[in-house]
XYZ file of C-alpha atoms in Angstrom:
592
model
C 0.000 0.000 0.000
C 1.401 3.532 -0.790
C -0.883 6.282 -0.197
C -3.875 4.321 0.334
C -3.549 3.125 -3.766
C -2.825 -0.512 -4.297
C -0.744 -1.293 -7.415
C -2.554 -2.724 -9.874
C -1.916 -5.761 -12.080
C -3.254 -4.288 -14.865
C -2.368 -2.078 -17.513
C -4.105 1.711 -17.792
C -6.113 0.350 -20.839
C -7.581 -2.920 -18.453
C -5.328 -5.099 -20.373
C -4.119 -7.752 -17.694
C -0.048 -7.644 -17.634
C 2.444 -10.820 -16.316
C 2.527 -11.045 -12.692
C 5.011 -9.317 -10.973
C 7.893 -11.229 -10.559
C 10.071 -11.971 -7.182
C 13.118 -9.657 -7.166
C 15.787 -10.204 -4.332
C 18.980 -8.687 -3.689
C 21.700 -10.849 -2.356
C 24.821 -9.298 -1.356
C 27.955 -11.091 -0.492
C 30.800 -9.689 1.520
C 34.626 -10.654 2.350
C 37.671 -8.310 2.972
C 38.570 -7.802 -0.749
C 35.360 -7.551 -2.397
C 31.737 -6.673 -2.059
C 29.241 -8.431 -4.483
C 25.577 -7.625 -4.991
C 23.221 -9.813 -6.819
C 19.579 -8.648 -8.376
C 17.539 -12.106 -8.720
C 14.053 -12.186 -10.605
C 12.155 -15.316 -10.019
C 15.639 -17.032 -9.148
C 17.355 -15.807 -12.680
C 20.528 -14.031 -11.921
C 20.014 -9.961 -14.058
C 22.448 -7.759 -12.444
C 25.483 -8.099 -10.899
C 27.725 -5.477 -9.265
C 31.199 -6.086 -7.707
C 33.523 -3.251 -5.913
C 36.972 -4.320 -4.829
C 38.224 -0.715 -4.557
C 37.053 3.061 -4.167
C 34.579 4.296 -6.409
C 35.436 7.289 -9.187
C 32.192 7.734 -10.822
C 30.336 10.700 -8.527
C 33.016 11.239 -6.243
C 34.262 15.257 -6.073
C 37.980 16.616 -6.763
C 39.711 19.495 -6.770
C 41.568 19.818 -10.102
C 43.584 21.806 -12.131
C 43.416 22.636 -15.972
C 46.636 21.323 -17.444
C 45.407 21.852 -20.824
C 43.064 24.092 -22.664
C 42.322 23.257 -26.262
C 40.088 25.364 -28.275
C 39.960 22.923 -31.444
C 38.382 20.278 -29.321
C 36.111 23.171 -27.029
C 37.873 20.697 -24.132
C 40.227 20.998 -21.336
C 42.525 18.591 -19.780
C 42.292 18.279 -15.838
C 44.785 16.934 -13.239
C 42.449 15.531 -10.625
C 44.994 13.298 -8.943
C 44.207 10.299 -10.770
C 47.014 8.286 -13.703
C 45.405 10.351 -16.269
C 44.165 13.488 -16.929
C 40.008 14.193 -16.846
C 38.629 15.412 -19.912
C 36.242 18.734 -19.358
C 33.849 19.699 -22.557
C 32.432 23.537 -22.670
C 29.219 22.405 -22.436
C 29.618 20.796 -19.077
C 31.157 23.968 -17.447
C 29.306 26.604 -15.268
C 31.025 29.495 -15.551
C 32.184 31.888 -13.026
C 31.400 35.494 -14.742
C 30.182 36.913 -11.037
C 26.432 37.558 -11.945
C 24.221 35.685 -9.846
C 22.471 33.461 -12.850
C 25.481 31.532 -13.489
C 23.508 28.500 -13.478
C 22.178 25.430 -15.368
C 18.776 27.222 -14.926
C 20.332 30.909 -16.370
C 22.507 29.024 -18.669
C 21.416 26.136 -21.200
C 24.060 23.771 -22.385
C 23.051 25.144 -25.580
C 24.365 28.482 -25.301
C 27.179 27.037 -23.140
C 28.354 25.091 -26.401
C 28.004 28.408 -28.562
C 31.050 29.799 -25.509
C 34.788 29.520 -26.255
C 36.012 27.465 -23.917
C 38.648 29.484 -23.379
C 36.702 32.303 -22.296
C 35.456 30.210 -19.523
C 38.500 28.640 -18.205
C 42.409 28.878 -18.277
C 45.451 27.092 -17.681
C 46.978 26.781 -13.911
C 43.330 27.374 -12.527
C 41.762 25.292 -9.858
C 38.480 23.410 -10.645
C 36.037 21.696 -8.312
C 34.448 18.632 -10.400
C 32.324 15.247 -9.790
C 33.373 12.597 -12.282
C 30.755 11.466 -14.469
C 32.429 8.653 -16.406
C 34.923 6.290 -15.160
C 38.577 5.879 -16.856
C 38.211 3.588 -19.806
C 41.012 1.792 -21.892
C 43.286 4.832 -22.839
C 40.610 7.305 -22.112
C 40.997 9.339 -18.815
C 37.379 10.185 -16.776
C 34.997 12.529 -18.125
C 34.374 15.323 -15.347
C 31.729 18.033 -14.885
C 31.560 21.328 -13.229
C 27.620 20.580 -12.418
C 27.772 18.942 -9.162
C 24.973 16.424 -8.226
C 24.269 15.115 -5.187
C 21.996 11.930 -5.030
C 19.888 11.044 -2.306
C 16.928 8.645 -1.699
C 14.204 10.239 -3.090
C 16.112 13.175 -4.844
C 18.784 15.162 -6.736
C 20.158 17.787 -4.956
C 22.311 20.432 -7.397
C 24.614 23.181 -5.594
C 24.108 25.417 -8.827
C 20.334 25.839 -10.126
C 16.813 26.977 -9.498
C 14.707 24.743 -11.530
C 12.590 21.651 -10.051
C 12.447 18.728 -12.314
C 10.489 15.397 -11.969
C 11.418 12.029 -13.354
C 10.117 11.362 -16.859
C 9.297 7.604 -15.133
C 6.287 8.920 -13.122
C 3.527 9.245 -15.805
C 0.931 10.139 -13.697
C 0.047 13.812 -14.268
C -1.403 14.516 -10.599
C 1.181 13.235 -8.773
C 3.849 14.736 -10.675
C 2.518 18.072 -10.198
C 2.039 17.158 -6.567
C 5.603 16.902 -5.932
C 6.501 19.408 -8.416
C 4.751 21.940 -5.820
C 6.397 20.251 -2.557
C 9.749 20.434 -4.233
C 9.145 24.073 -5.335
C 8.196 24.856 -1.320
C 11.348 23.012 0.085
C 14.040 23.856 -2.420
C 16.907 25.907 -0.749
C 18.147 29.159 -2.000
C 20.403 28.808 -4.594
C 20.047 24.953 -5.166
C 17.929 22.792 -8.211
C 16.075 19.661 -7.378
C 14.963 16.610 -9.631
C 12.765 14.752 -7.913
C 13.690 10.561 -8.319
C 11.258 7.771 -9.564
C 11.487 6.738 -5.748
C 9.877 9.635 -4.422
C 6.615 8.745 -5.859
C 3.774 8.727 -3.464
C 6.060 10.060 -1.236
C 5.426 12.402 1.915
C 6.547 15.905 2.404
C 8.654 15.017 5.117
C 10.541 12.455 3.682
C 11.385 14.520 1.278
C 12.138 16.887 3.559
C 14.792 14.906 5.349
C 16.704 13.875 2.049
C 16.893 17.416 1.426
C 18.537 18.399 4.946
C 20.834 15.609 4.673
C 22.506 16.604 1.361
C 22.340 20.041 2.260
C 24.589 18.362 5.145
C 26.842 16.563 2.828
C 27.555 19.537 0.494
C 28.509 21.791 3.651
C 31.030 19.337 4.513
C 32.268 19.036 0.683
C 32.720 22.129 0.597
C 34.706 22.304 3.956
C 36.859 19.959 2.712
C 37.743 21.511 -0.522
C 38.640 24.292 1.596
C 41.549 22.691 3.364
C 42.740 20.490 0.549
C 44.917 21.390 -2.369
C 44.429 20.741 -5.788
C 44.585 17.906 -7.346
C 42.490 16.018 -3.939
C 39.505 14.239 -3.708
C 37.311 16.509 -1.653
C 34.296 13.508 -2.021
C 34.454 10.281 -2.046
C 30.697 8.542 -3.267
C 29.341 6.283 -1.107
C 29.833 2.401 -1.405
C 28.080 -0.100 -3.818
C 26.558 -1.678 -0.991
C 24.857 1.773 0.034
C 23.996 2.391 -3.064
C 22.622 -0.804 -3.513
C 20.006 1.119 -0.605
C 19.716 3.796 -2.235
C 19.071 2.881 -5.783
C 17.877 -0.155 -5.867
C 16.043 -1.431 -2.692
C 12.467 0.303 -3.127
C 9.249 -1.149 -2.218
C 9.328 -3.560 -5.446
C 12.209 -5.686 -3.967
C 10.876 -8.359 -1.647
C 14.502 -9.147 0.334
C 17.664 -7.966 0.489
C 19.194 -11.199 1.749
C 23.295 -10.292 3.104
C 26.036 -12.825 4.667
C 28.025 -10.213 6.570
C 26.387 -9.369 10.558
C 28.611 -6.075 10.737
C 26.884 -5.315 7.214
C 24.044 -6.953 8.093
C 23.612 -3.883 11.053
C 25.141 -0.897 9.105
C 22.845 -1.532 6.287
C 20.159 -1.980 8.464
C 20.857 1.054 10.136
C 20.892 3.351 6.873
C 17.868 1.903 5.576
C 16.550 2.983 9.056
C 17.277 6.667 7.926
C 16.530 6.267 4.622
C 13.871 3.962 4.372
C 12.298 2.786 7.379
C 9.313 0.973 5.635
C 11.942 -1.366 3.976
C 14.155 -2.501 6.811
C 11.982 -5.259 7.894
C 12.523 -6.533 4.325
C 16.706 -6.848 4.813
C 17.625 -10.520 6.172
C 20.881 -11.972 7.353
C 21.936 -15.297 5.737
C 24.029 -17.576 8.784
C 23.934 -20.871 6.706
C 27.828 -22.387 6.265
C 27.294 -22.703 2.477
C 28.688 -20.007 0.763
C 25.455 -17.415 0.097
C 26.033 -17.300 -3.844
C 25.975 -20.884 -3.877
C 22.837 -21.424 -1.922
C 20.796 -18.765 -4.362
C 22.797 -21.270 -7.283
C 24.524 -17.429 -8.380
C 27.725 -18.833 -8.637
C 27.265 -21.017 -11.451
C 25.909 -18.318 -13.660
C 28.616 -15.907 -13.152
C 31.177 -18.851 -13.862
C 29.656 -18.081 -17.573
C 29.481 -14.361 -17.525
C 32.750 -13.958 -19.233
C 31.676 -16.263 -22.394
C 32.013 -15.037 -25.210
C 28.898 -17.816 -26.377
C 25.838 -17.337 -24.445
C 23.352 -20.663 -25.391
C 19.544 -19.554 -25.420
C 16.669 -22.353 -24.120
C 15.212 -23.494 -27.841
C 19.259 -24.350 -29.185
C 20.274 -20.650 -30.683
C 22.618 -18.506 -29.098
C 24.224 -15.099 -29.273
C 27.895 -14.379 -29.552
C 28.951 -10.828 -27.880
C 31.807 -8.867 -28.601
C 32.720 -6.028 -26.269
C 34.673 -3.240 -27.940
C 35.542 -0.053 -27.142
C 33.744 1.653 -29.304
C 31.092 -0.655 -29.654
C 29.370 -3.933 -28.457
C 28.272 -6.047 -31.304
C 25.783 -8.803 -30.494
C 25.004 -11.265 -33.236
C 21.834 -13.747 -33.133
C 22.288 -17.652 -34.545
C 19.467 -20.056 -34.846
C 22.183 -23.288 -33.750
C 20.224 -26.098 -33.249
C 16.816 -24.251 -33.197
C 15.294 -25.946 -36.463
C 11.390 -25.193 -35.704
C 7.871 -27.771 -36.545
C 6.073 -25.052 -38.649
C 7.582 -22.649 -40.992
C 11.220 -21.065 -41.630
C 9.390 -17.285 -40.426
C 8.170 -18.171 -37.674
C 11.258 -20.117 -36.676
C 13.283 -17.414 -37.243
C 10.642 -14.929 -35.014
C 10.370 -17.540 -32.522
C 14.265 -17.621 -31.968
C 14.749 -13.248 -32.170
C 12.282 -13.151 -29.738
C 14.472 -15.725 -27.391
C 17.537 -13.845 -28.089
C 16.022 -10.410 -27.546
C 14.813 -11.586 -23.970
C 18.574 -12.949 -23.210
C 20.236 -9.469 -24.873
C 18.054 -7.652 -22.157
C 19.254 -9.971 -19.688
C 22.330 -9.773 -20.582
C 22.719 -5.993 -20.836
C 21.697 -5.628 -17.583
C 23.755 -8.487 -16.434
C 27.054 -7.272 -17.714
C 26.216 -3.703 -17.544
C 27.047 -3.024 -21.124
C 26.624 0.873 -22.492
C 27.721 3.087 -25.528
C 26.655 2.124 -29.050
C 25.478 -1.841 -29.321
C 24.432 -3.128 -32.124
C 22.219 -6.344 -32.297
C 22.629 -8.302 -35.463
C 19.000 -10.451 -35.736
C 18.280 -12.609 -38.087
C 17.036 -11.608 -41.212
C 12.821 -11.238 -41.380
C 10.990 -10.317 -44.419
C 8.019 -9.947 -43.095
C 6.960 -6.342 -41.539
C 4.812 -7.603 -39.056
C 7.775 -9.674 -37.538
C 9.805 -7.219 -37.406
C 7.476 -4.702 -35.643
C 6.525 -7.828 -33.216
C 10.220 -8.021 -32.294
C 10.955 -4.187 -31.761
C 7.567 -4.127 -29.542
C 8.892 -6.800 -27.750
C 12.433 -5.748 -27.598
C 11.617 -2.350 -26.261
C 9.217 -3.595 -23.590
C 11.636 -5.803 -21.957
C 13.924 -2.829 -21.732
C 11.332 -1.172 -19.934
C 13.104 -3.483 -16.783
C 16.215 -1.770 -17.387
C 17.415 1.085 -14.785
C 19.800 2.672 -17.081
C 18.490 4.594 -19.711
C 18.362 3.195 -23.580
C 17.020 4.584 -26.628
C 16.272 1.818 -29.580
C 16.268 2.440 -33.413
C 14.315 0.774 -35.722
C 15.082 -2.812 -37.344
C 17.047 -2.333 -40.314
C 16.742 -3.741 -44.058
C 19.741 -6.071 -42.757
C 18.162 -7.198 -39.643
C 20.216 -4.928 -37.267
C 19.205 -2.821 -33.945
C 21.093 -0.307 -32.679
C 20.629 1.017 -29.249
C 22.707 3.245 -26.816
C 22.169 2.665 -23.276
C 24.052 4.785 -20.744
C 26.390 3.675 -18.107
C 28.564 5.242 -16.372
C 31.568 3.385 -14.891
C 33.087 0.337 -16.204
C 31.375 -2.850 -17.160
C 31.147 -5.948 -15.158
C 33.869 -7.539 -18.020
C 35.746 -4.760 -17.247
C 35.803 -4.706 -13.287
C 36.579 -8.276 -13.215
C 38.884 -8.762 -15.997
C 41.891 -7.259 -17.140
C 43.841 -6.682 -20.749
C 45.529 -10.022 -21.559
C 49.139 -9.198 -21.507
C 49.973 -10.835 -24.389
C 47.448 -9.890 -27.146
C 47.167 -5.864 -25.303
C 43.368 -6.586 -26.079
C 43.255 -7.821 -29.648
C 41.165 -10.743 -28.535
C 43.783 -13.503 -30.475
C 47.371 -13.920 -30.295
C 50.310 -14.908 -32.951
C 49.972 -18.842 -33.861
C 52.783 -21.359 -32.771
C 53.428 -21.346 -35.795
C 54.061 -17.730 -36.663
C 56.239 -16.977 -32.892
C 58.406 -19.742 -34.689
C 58.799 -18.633 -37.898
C 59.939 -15.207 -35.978
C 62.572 -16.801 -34.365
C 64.263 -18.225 -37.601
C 64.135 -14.727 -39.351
C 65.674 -13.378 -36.462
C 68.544 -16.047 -35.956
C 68.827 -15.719 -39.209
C 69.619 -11.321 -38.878
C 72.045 -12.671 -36.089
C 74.453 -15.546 -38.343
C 77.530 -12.740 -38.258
C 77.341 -13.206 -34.525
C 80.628 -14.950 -33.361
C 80.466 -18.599 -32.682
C 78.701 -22.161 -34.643
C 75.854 -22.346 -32.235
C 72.659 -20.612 -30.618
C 71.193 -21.188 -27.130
C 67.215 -20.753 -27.531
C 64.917 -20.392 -24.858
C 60.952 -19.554 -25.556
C 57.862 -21.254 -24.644
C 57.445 -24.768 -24.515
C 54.610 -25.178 -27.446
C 56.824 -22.656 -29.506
C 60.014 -25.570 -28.962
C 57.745 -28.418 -29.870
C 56.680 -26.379 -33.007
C 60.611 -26.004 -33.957
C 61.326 -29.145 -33.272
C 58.523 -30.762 -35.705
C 57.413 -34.370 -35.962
C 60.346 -36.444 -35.401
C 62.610 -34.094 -34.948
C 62.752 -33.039 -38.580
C 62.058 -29.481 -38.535
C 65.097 -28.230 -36.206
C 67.389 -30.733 -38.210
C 66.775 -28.948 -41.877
C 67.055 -25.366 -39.717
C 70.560 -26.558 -38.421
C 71.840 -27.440 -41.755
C 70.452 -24.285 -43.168
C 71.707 -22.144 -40.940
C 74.967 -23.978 -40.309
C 74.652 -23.815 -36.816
C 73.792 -25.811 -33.443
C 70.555 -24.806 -32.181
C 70.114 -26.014 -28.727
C 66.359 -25.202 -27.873
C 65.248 -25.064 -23.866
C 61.415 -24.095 -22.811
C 60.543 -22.007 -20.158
C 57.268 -22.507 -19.046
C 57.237 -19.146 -17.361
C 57.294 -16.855 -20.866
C 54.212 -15.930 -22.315
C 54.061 -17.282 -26.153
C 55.257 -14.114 -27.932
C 58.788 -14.271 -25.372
C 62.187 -15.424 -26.460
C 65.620 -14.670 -25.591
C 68.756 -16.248 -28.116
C 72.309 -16.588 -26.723
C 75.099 -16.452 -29.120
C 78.079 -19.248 -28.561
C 79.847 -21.970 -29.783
C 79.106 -25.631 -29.740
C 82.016 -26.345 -27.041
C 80.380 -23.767 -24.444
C 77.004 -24.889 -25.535
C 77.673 -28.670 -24.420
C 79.145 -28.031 -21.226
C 76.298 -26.472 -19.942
C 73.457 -27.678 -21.585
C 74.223 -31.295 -22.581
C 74.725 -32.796 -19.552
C 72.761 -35.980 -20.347
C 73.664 -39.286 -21.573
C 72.247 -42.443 -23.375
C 70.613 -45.004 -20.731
C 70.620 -41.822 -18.037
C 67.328 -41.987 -15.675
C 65.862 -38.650 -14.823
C 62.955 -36.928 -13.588
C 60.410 -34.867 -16.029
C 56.882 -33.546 -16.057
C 54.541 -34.629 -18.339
C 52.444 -31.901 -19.750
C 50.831 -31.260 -23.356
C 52.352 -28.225 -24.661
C 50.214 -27.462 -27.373
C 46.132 -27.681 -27.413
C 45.840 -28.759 -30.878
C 48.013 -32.093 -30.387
C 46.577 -33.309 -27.098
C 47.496 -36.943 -28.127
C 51.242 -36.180 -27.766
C 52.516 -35.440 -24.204
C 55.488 -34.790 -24.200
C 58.404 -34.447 -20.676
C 59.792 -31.631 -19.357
C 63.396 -31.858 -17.264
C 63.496 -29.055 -14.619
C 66.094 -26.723 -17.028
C 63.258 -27.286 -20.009
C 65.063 -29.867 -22.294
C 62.477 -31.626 -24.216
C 61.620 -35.699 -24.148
C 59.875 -37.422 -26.324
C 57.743 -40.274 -24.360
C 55.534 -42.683 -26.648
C 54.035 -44.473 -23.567
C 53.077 -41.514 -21.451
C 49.746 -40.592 -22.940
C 47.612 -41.379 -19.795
C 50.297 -39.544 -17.154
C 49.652 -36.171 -18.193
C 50.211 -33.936 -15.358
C 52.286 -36.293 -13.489
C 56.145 -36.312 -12.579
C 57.410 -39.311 -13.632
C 60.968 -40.941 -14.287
C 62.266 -41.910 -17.560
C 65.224 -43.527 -18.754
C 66.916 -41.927 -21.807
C 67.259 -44.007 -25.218
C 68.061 -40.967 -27.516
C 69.951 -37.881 -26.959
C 69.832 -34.706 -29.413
C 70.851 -31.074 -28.960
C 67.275 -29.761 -28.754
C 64.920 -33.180 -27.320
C 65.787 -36.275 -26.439
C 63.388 -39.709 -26.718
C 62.876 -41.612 -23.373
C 60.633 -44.024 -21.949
C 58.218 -43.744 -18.578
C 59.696 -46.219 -16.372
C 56.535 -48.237 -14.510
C 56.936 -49.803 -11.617
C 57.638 -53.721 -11.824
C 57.827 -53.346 -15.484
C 60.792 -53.961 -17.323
C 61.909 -50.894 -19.779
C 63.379 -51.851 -22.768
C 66.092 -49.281 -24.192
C 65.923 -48.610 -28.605
């Protein structure tokens, strides 16, 4: 009940709509990491995870390093590894009349400004990041400072009252259009939040006194530090998890910590008294994720393959520009017609893309790539659809039409990093190309380059490089390093190291006599110790042994040890491998 008006279950034509379905939050806690789960009828649709201090809202004092006029942009040192970029439409600027504010100034005639007529070089800035660091891109920062609250927006510079587009009906926003209009403070702007709906004036009341509160002491502390600081720090995700999320349409907020159990307990008592009988604390020994079966669904968050119920499934590529999403039918084959197999299977996918944006919190430009529908009528069925699933969605999207080529392309805004991104990093190797040089091509590398090196001094190189890269110059039987010797007139003695990544190598000049002494230090009939391990994915049938110092043994009879350390007597000794036997226990070996 809210204001003596029960929701209704039906739509404002009398069409009945699906029942609402059961949304919990489950949060999980430990010392490194705070992770909050948003469940609908058991199905995992967002996930959050913070493992360090939060950018995006937090307040710094900065100074312009760079103004450039060509872009209308400045560059800000804010104290963070790079430099905040500042557009001329997102400045407030400081011309001493007294409506030098968003409500006096429209971004429109902001944009029309010179940047440099607003700012310069060497001067001190107070901004609230709006976008998070991305890839090579520093944050995006703003002069108009925002503080969030429960049920509103409170902005240091304004004038105006604003309600959220989300509450449709036309008495009630007026209603709080007038209450916000009697409580706004001098020389503040308001927008009033979805949540404030059917609100009191008290309530709102207090969220106003509160950030009125938290600006004083922003501003005290941008008083005593100097630039660049952070003079604000924005509140945690499991706060605001409270503030954001938890609203009378959540039936539990279900946490595993009791110290977080009773701080959140005791915000929500500020903030939201109705809803703290709603916040339980889990005490069972298995692990809370596993008991609400979350785990297993973020164990495939990172696939690049997401499988859909009916045998299609959509493959998603995050970019930095873009996210592309692309639709397959897979094993879907249908019982009626090829159309309405193909609807049948968009209309899957587009359920499972809006699942899955809100899952890994994508945002920017994505483009869905459907399959292809002739008809009209499909295609208008599947935008309808598409667009009333993202109705779910807290972020805000905006969806074009279904193109001659079957494609969608929506922007939906987020602000920090994704989910991929907070829980994943560049791979090292490939610096974010997404695939990395064959074995193949890191060996044909190292030929050209002993080949640059043959005026080097000596008849022999040491290499070392990764183990699937030695198997590859090796070759089958051996074959491959012996026709590189001969070419190159040289002893190659090749040596893995199971520590380099696949595009490492180092080469060692030297001669043969050098090279034996310390690397050959094997004989024929010599037992030693090696682990067995398949260096390359594409020949899992041939394990091969590894000594300690990475010399290379061929074992016929080891195929069901892999991952073991075994012993093996030596029947065949060459600079870069050597052939051996696994010697079994109670078996006699025999030597070739």
């Amino acid at each position: 009940m809210r204001n003596g008006k029960q929701r209704s279950n039906s739509s404002p034509s009398g069409r009945l709509l699906a029942p609402p379905k059961k949304t919990q939050i489950v949060v999980n806690c430990s010392n490194r990491e705070t992770r909050v789960a948003v469940l609908e009828d058991g199905t995992l649709m967002e996930y959050r995870v913070e493992r360090e201090e939060r950018v995006v809202g937090s307040i710094f004092k900065g100074i312009v390093r760079n103004v450039l006029p060509g872009m209308d942009a400045a560059f800000l040192d804010i104290g963070l590894e790079r430099n905040a970029f500042l557009y001329v439409g997102d400045i407030i600027p400081d011309d001493g009349s007294e409506d030098n504010s968003p409500a006096g100034i429209k971004r429109s005639e902001l944009r029309r400004r010179k940047i440099k007529e607003l700012i310069k070089e060497g001067q001190e800035l107070m901004v609230q990041v709006t976008k998070a660091p991305r890839g090579t891109k520093g944050a995006r920062v703003t002069t108009r400072i925002s503080l969030p609250g429960r049920y509103l927006v409170l902005m240091p510079e304004g004038g105006q009252v604003a309600v959220s587009r989300k509450i449709e009906d036309r008495k009630e926003r007026d209603r709080l259009k007038k209450i916000g209009e009697a409580l706004l403070p001098a020389g503040f702007g308001m927008i009033l939040r979805t949540e404030c709906e059917g609100r009191s004036e008290a309530e709102l009341r207090a969220d106003i006194a509160f950030l009125q509160q938290l600006w004083s002491q922003v501003l005290e502390s941008a008083k005593r530090r100097q630039a660049p600081a952070v003079v604000h720090r924005d509140q945690t995700l499991l706060y605001r998890t409270i503030r954001d999320v938890f609203s009378d349409e959540i039936d539990s907020l279900v946490i595993d910590d009791p110290e977080e159990y009773e701080k959140v307990s005791l915000v929500a008592g500020m903030v939201a008294p109705k809803l703290k009988g709603k916040i339980e604390l889990y005490d069972q020994e298995e692990p809370i994720f596993d008991h609400f079966a979350i785990e297993k669904d973020l164990d495939n968050l990172l696939d690049h393959k997401v499988y859909l119920r009916n045998g299609g499934s959509l493959i998603i590529d995050e970019m930095e520009a873009l996210t592309a999403i692309d639709i397959n039918t897979g094993k879907q084959v249908g019982t009626t017609s090829l159309s309405d197999t193909i609807l049948k299977t968009n209309l899957e996918a587009a359920e499972e893309v809006c699942r899955q944006l809100r899952l890994r919190d994508m945002g920017g430009i994505i483009v869905i790539d459907f399959i292809d529908m002739e008809s009209a009528t499909d295609k208008k069925t599947l935008l309808d659809r598409f667009t009333k699933m993202l109705e779910r969605d807290r972020a805000r999207t905006r969806v074009g039409k279904v193109s001659s080529l079957g494609l969608v392309e929506i922007t939906r805004k987020r602000t920090g990093e994704s989910v991929t991104e907070a829980i994943t990093q560049m791979c090292p190797t490939c610096e974010g190309r997404g695939r990395v040089p064959s074995f193949d091509t890191v060996a044909l590398w190292i030929e050209r380059e002993l080949r640059r090196r043959l005026d080097e001094t000596g008849n022999a190189f040491a290499i070392e490089c990764h183990p699937a890269v030695v198997e590859t110059l090796i070759g089958p039987d051996g074959e491959a390093i012996e026709e590189l010797e001969h070419e190159l007139n040289r002893g190659l003695y090749l040596r893995a190291n199971h520590d380099f990544d696949l595009e490492d190598w180092e080469i060692i000049p030297g001669t043969m006599e050098v090279m034996d002494r310390k690397l050959m230090s094997f004989r024929r009939s010599q037992v030693l110790e090696c682990n067995v391990r398949r260096s390359r994915p594409d020949m899992p049938e041939k394990p091969l042994g590894w000594t300690d110092d990475g010399y290379c043994v061929e074992l016929p009879n080891a195929a069901e040890m892999v991952g073991q350390r075994v012993r093996v007597v030596l029947s065949e000794i060459r600079r870069s491998f050597g052939v051996g036997e696994v010697i079994v226990p109670g078996k006699t070996t025999g030597h070739r």
